[in-house]
Tab-separated table of C-alpha atoms in Angstrom:
chain	number	residue	atom	x	y	z
H	1	MET	CA	0.002	0.243	-0.049
H	2	GLN	CA	1.553	3.030	-1.223
H	3	LEU	CA	1.484	6.369	1.092
H	4	VAL	CA	1.922	9.656	-0.695
H	5	GLY	CA	2.535	12.871	1.276
H	6	GLU	CA	1.058	16.229	0.513
H	7	GLY	CA	2.307	20.069	0.970
H	8	ASP	CA	5.707	19.668	3.322
H	9	LYS	CA	5.229	15.911	4.085
H	10	ALA	CA	3.216	16.764	6.981
H	11	VAL	CA	0.358	15.000	6.167
H	12	TRP	CA	0.118	11.441	4.484
H	13	ARG	CA	-2.113	9.990	2.772
H	14	ILE	CA	-3.176	6.552	1.286
H	15	ALA	CA	-2.780	6.154	-2.043
H	16	TRP	CA	-6.046	4.018	-2.900
H	17	THR	CA	-7.056	1.944	-5.351
H	18	PRO	CA	-9.441	-1.052	-6.151
H	19	GLU	CA	-6.324	-3.436	-6.203
H	20	ALA	CA	-5.638	-2.504	-2.598
H	21	ILE	CA	-8.342	-4.678	-1.938
H	22	LEU	CA	-8.200	-7.538	-4.875
H	23	PRO	CA	-5.709	-7.647	-6.598
H	24	ARG	CA	-7.657	-8.240	-10.057
H	25	LEU	CA	-10.202	-5.408	-9.327
H	26	THR	CA	-8.709	-3.454	-11.741
H	27	ALA	CA	-10.184	-0.141	-13.460
H	28	GLY	CA	-13.794	-0.676	-14.979
H	29	ARG	CA	-14.379	-4.202	-13.202
H	30	LEU	CA	-17.256	-4.729	-10.773
H	31	VAL	CA	-17.095	-6.984	-7.639
H	32	ARG	CA	-20.663	-8.731	-8.384
H	33	MET	CA	-22.980	-11.454	-6.195
H	34	THR	CA	-24.619	-13.601	-8.472
H	35	ARG	CA	-27.267	-15.834	-7.296
H	36	LEU	CA	-27.315	-19.634	-8.455
H	37	ALA	CA	-30.556	-21.000	-9.005
H	38	THR	CA	-32.209	-24.619	-7.306
H	39	SER	CA	-34.836	-26.986	-9.050
H	40	ARG	CA	-37.188	-27.910	-7.112
H	41	GLY	CA	-38.665	-31.434	-6.505
H	42	ARG	CA	-41.447	-32.796	-7.759
H	43	ILE	CA	-44.617	-34.255	-6.207
H	44	LEU	CA	-44.833	-38.130	-7.044
H	45	ALA	CA	-48.099	-40.859	-6.848
H	46	ARG	CA	-47.663	-44.172	-5.248
H	47	ASP	CA	-46.339	-45.252	-8.650
H	48	GLY	CA	-44.253	-42.845	-10.116
H	49	THR	CA	-46.826	-40.493	-11.404
H	50	GLU	CA	-45.629	-37.223	-11.867
H	51	LEU	CA	-48.676	-35.451	-9.871
H	52	ALA	CA	-45.909	-31.824	-9.927
H	53	THR	CA	-43.505	-31.301	-12.543
H	54	PHE	CA	-42.146	-28.951	-14.504
H	55	VAL	CA	-42.029	-27.773	-18.283
H	56	GLU	CA	-39.830	-25.587	-20.051
H	57	ALA	CA	-40.228	-21.405	-20.381
H	58	GLY	CA	-39.093	-18.087	-20.029
H	59	VAL	CA	-38.960	-15.326	-17.512
H	60	VAL	CA	-39.499	-11.856	-19.161
H	61	GLY	CA	-37.612	-9.390	-16.714
H	62	VAL	CA	-36.310	-6.065	-16.932
H	63	VAL	CA	-32.594	-4.308	-15.792
H	64	THR	CA	-34.170	-0.933	-14.586
H	65	GLY	CA	-30.379	0.044	-14.615
H	66	GLN	CA	-30.157	-0.158	-18.820
H	67	ILE	CA	-33.833	1.214	-19.264
H	68	ARG	CA	-33.218	4.845	-20.937
H	69	SER	CA	-36.828	5.224	-21.607
H	70	GLU	CA	-39.618	4.194	-19.520
H	71	SER	CA	-42.540	5.513	-20.530
H	72	GLY	CA	-41.426	3.859	-23.852
H	73	MET	CA	-40.333	0.461	-22.313
H	74	LEU	CA	-43.350	0.067	-20.756
H	75	ALA	CA	-45.889	1.444	-23.983
H	76	SER	CA	-43.906	-1.916	-25.538
H	77	LEU	CA	-43.430	-4.504	-22.797
H	78	ALA	CA	-47.550	-4.157	-21.612
H	79	PRO	CA	-49.022	-5.369	-24.555
H	80	ALA	CA	-46.738	-7.558	-26.166
H	81	LEU	CA	-47.082	-10.256	-22.439
H	82	GLY	CA	-50.899	-8.866	-22.244
H	83	LEU	CA	-50.204	-6.904	-18.947
H	84	LYS	CA	-51.236	-3.226	-17.544
H	85	PRO	CA	-48.147	-0.669	-17.569
H	86	GLU	CA	-48.852	-0.357	-13.649
H	87	ASP	CA	-48.569	-3.586	-12.749
H	88	ILE	CA	-45.238	-3.896	-14.908
H	89	LYS	CA	-44.148	-0.876	-12.997
H	90	ALA	CA	-45.066	-2.206	-9.581
H	91	LYS	CA	-42.774	-5.330	-9.978
H	92	TYR	CA	-39.463	-3.357	-10.796
H	93	THR	CA	-40.292	-0.669	-8.140
H	94	GLN	CA	-40.194	-3.039	-5.248
H	95	SER	CA	-37.671	-2.319	-2.275
H	96	TRP	CA	-35.326	-5.179	-3.257
H	97	VAL	CA	-34.629	-4.100	-6.920
H	98	LYS	CA	-31.267	-2.384	-7.599
H	99	PRO	CA	-30.127	-0.918	-10.991
H	100	ASP	CA	-28.104	-4.098	-11.824
H	101	LEU	CA	-30.597	-6.889	-11.274
H	102	PHE	CA	-32.969	-8.709	-13.134
H	103	VAL	CA	-36.463	-8.587	-12.312
H	104	PRO	CA	-38.797	-11.058	-13.353
H	105	ILE	CA	-42.380	-9.610	-15.216
H	106	ALA	CA	-43.806	-12.283	-15.989
H	107	VAL	CA	-43.064	-16.111	-17.081
H	108	VAL	CA	-44.336	-16.860	-20.583
H	109	SER	CA	-44.612	-20.623	-22.076
H	110	ALA	CA	-41.855	-21.623	-24.786
H	111	ASP	CA	-44.126	-21.627	-27.335
H	112	LYS	CA	-45.288	-17.815	-26.484
H	113	LEU	CA	-41.958	-17.431	-26.061
H	114	ASP	CA	-40.313	-18.176	-29.709
H	115	ALA	CA	-43.242	-16.143	-30.738
H	116	LEU	CA	-42.242	-13.054	-28.707
H	117	ARG	CA	-38.832	-13.407	-29.326
H	118	GLN	CA	-37.448	-11.166	-31.616
H	119	ARG	CA	-40.133	-8.220	-30.362
H	120	LEU	CA	-38.712	-8.180	-26.755
H	121	ALA	CA	-34.813	-7.960	-27.861
H	122	LEU	CA	-35.638	-4.592	-29.311
H	123	ILE	CA	-36.796	-3.041	-25.813
H	124	GLU	CA	-34.012	-1.714	-23.846
H	125	GLY	CA	-34.153	-2.907	-20.221
H	126	VAL	CA	-36.000	-5.990	-21.151
H	127	GLN	CA	-34.282	-9.617	-20.518
H	128	VAL	CA	-35.408	-13.145	-20.684
H	129	GLN	CA	-34.066	-15.999	-18.991
H	130	ALA	CA	-34.680	-19.401	-19.222
H	131	THR	CA	-36.341	-21.564	-16.675
H	132	ARG	CA	-39.326	-24.219	-16.178
H	133	VAL	CA	-42.839	-23.888	-14.725
H	134	ARG	CA	-44.578	-25.715	-12.368
H	135	SER	CA	-47.154	-28.219	-14.162
H	136	TYR	CA	-49.799	-30.464	-12.745
H	137	PRO	CA	-50.026	-32.943	-15.383
H	138	THR	CA	-53.130	-35.181	-14.644
H	139	GLY	CA	-54.948	-32.455	-12.919
H	140	LEU	CA	-55.866	-34.539	-10.198
H	141	ALA	CA	-56.212	-33.847	-6.502
H	142	SER	CA	-55.741	-30.103	-7.221
H	143	GLN	CA	-56.367	-29.059	-3.635
H	144	THR	CA	-54.224	-31.560	-1.839
H	145	LEU	CA	-51.177	-30.416	-3.898
H	146	GLY	CA	-51.503	-26.726	-3.717
H	147	TYR	CA	-50.270	-24.406	-6.229
H	148	LEU	CA	-46.959	-21.846	-6.702
H	149	ALA	CA	-47.040	-18.377	-6.356
H	150	GLU	CA	-44.543	-15.294	-6.417
H	151	ALA	CA	-43.361	-14.789	-2.996
H	152	SER	CA	-43.886	-11.471	-1.288
H	153	ASP	CA	-41.880	-9.327	0.836
H	154	ASP	CA	-42.899	-10.710	4.108
H	155	GLU	CA	-42.778	-14.345	3.075
H	156	ALA	CA	-38.988	-13.920	1.365
H	157	LYS	CA	-37.876	-12.692	4.256
H	158	LEU	CA	-39.469	-15.815	6.512
H	159	LYS	CA	-37.104	-18.284	3.725
H	160	SER	CA	-34.588	-15.607	3.457
H	161	ALA	CA	-31.973	-18.592	5.037
H	162	ARG	CA	-33.138	-20.924	1.914
H	163	GLY	CA	-31.946	-17.702	-0.772
H	164	VAL	CA	-35.609	-17.139	-1.778
H	165	GLN	CA	-36.286	-13.518	-3.131
H	166	ALA	CA	-39.330	-11.402	-3.234
H	167	GLY	CA	-40.919	-12.332	-6.986
H	168	ASP	CA	-39.426	-15.878	-6.429
H	169	LEU	CA	-42.107	-18.738	-6.918
H	170	VAL	CA	-43.135	-20.612	-3.334
H	171	GLY	CA	-45.666	-23.189	-2.126
H	172	LYS	CA	-48.796	-20.537	-2.244
H	173	LYS	CA	-49.725	-20.630	1.852
H	174	ASP	CA	-52.399	-22.915	3.416
H	175	THR	CA	-52.970	-24.679	0.166
H	176	GLY	CA	-51.527	-27.534	-0.350
H	177	LEU	CA	-48.848	-29.806	-0.143
H	178	GLU	CA	-47.018	-27.137	-2.340
H	179	ALA	CA	-46.877	-25.065	0.705
H	180	THR	CA	-47.054	-27.338	3.767
H	181	LEU	CA	-43.557	-29.106	1.835
H	182	ASP	CA	-42.240	-25.839	0.441
H	183	ASP	CA	-38.985	-26.352	2.673
H	184	GLU	CA	-38.143	-29.915	1.301
H	185	LEU	CA	-39.263	-29.383	-2.327
H	186	GLY	CA	-38.143	-25.904	-3.239
H	187	GLY	CA	-34.283	-26.573	-1.680
H	188	SER	CA	-31.817	-23.534	-1.420
H	189	TYR	CA	-30.242	-21.089	-4.049
H	190	GLY	CA	-26.617	-21.126	-4.199
H	191	PHE	CA	-24.740	-17.559	-4.241
H	192	ARG	CA	-21.171	-16.678	-6.628
H	193	LEU	CA	-19.106	-13.554	-4.988
H	194	GLY	CA	-16.769	-12.499	-8.155
H	195	ILE	CA	-15.341	-10.008	-10.092
H	196	VAL	CA	-16.323	-9.287	-13.497
H	197	GLU	CA	-15.915	-6.613	-16.417
H	198	ALA	CA	-18.303	-4.577	-17.238
H	199	ASP	CA	-20.202	-6.400	-19.428
H	200	GLU	CA	-20.658	-9.004	-17.260
H	201	ARG	CA	-17.717	-11.344	-18.097
H	202	ALA	CA	-16.451	-13.527	-15.068
H	203	VAL	CA	-12.444	-12.702	-14.626
H	204	GLU	CA	-12.156	-14.172	-10.789
H	205	THR	CA	-14.558	-16.706	-8.594
H	206	LEU	CA	-13.938	-14.921	-4.981
H	207	ALA	CA	-16.378	-17.464	-3.097
H	208	GLU	CA	-18.956	-19.664	-3.877
H	209	THR	CA	-21.714	-21.300	-2.354
H	210	ALA	CA	-23.810	-23.817	-4.111
H	211	PRO	CA	-27.180	-24.762	-4.496
H	212	VAL	CA	-29.198	-27.404	-2.865
H	213	ALA	CA	-31.761	-28.869	-5.165
H	214	GLY	CA	-34.829	-29.392	-3.172
H	215	ARG	CA	-36.072	-33.309	-3.142
H	216	ASP	CA	-38.747	-35.628	-5.294
H	217	VAL	CA	-42.288	-36.342	-2.568
H	218	VAL	CA	-43.908	-39.371	-3.122
H	219	LEU	CA	-47.265	-39.541	-1.821
H	220	SER	CA	-49.493	-42.902	-0.850
H	221	LEU	CA	-52.135	-41.458	-3.483
H	222	ASP	CA	-53.347	-43.896	-6.387
H	223	PRO	CA	-53.624	-41.679	-9.227
H	224	LYS	CA	-56.676	-44.409	-10.883
H	225	LEU	CA	-58.588	-44.662	-7.491
H	226	GLN	CA	-58.116	-40.661	-7.425
H	227	ARG	CA	-59.718	-40.101	-10.409
H	228	ALA	CA	-62.341	-42.585	-10.306
H	229	ALA	CA	-63.176	-40.822	-6.969
H	230	GLU	CA	-63.174	-37.415	-8.295
H	231	THR	CA	-65.357	-38.221	-11.363
H	232	ALA	CA	-68.255	-40.083	-9.425
H	233	LEU	CA	-68.144	-37.178	-6.940
H	234	GLY	CA	-68.256	-34.537	-10.075
H	235	ASP	CA	-69.236	-31.444	-9.068
H	236	ARG	CA	-70.653	-32.202	-5.773
H	237	LYS	CA	-69.246	-31.115	-2.863
H	238	GLY	CA	-67.788	-34.539	-0.097
H	239	ALA	CA	-65.424	-37.167	0.152
H	240	ILE	CA	-64.679	-40.469	-0.614
H	241	VAL	CA	-63.264	-43.245	2.124
H	242	ALA	CA	-61.424	-46.692	0.468
H	243	GLU	CA	-61.547	-49.536	2.470
């Protein structure tokens, strides 16, 4: 660390540079914390039938620091996604949002994304990330299984030990096994601290915690018996007990 004298050298100051902290943190480079995705476990019936699984999709989001014309971005993105401009703005103005963070706006199916990709590429500040969305292929036991929803700020705080952030999909509170078994199914996000170039190219990894995948859960539910019961009940309220 270099000392520089001022005036008659009665005062000495440190000639500080970023490299004094990290040798490869040269001018123009940044320290970046990146979250590493986890994968949610499946819910399976007793015979291995998938009751809750995933299909390929895309997440359309914005990076606020890359938006030069907010009104222009909203005018283009809202009709593309079929959303109201105010609903989009509400997502990227949440308290946790920072200029360099990707903020999820909507999840779209793979087919819809193929049709929208070129249109989205022309909108400044908009990015698309690959993802998988929860699917319930049999349509059985919906009340038992529950469903996923975006975590609120309060829910994210309660699940922060797993790396959950507002906007992540978690088991919707009080809706079934997706919520009751959220910690087991959801796993934990990982994190990577590193040095990157201004264009986000990786330079050096300083520290990393690997993500932990959620585990599959196997139920005692018999799909054939469940379907027969639901068909028998139809729209009527009731319960069936099997012996």
